[in-house]
Amino acid sequence: MQILVLGSVFVVLGFVTNAIYGRLGGKLSSLAKRSVRFQTAARYVGRGTRVAFGFAAALARVSHQPAHATR
């Protein structure tokens, strides 16, 4: 009986939190689509992230040691 009750509570809490996240995401999405300022900021953040990852990849040390095989 306890497993049934706790399982049901878990399912209900999961449904409620997912519904809240879905509503919040939908609201933020509609606000972001209408905001030119948000779209401009997102574009620059995306470009900056790609440039930063490119620099990190270019500066990363590469080991030329063969990987050890495990048996």
C-alpha positions in Angstrom: 0.0 0.0 0.0 2.8 2.4 0.9 4.5 1.8 -2.5 1.3 2.6 -4.3 0.8 5.8 -2.4 4.3 7.0 -2.7 4.5 6.0 -6.4 1.3 8.0 -7.0 2.7 11.0 -5.2 5.8 10.8 -7.3 3.8 10.7 -10.5 1.6 13.6 -9.5 4.7 15.7 -8.5 6.4 14.9 -11.8 3.3 15.9 -13.7 2.9 19.2 -11.8 6.6 20.2 -12.2 6.7 19.3 -15.9 3.5 21.3 -16.4 5.0 24.3 -14.7 8.2 24.1 -16.7 6.2 23.8 -19.9 4.1 26.8 -19.2 7.1 28.9 -18.1 9.1 27.8 -21.2 6.1 28.7 -23.5 5.7 32.1 -21.9 9.5 32.9 -22.1 9.6 31.6 -25.7 6.7 33.9 -26.8 8.4 36.9 -25.0 11.8 36.1 -26.6 10.3 35.8 -30.1 8.8 39.4 -29.9 11.9 41.0 -28.4 14.5 42.3 -30.9 16.9 43.0 -28.0 16.7 39.4 -26.8 17.3 38.0 -30.3 20.3 40.3 -30.7 21.8 39.3 -27.4 21.2 35.6 -28.1 23.0 36.0 -31.5 26.0 37.6 -29.9 26.1 35.1 -27.0 26.0 32.2 -29.5 28.7 33.6 -31.6 30.9 34.4 -28.6 30.4 30.8 -27.3 31.5 29.3 -30.6 34.6 31.6 -30.7 35.5 30.7 -27.1 35.2 27.0 -27.8 37.3 27.4 -30.9 40.1 29.1 -29.0 39.9 26.5 -26.3 40.2 23.7 -28.9 43.1 25.5 -30.6 45.0 25.9 -27.3 44.3 22.5 -25.9 47.2 20.2 -25.4 47.0 17.0 -27.3 48.6 13.8 -26.0 50.4 11.8 -28.7 50.7 8.8 -26.3 48.8 5.7 -27.4 45.9 4.9 -25.2 46.5 2.0 -22.8 44.5 -1.1 -23.7 42.8 -2.8 -20.8 42.4 -6.6 -20.8 
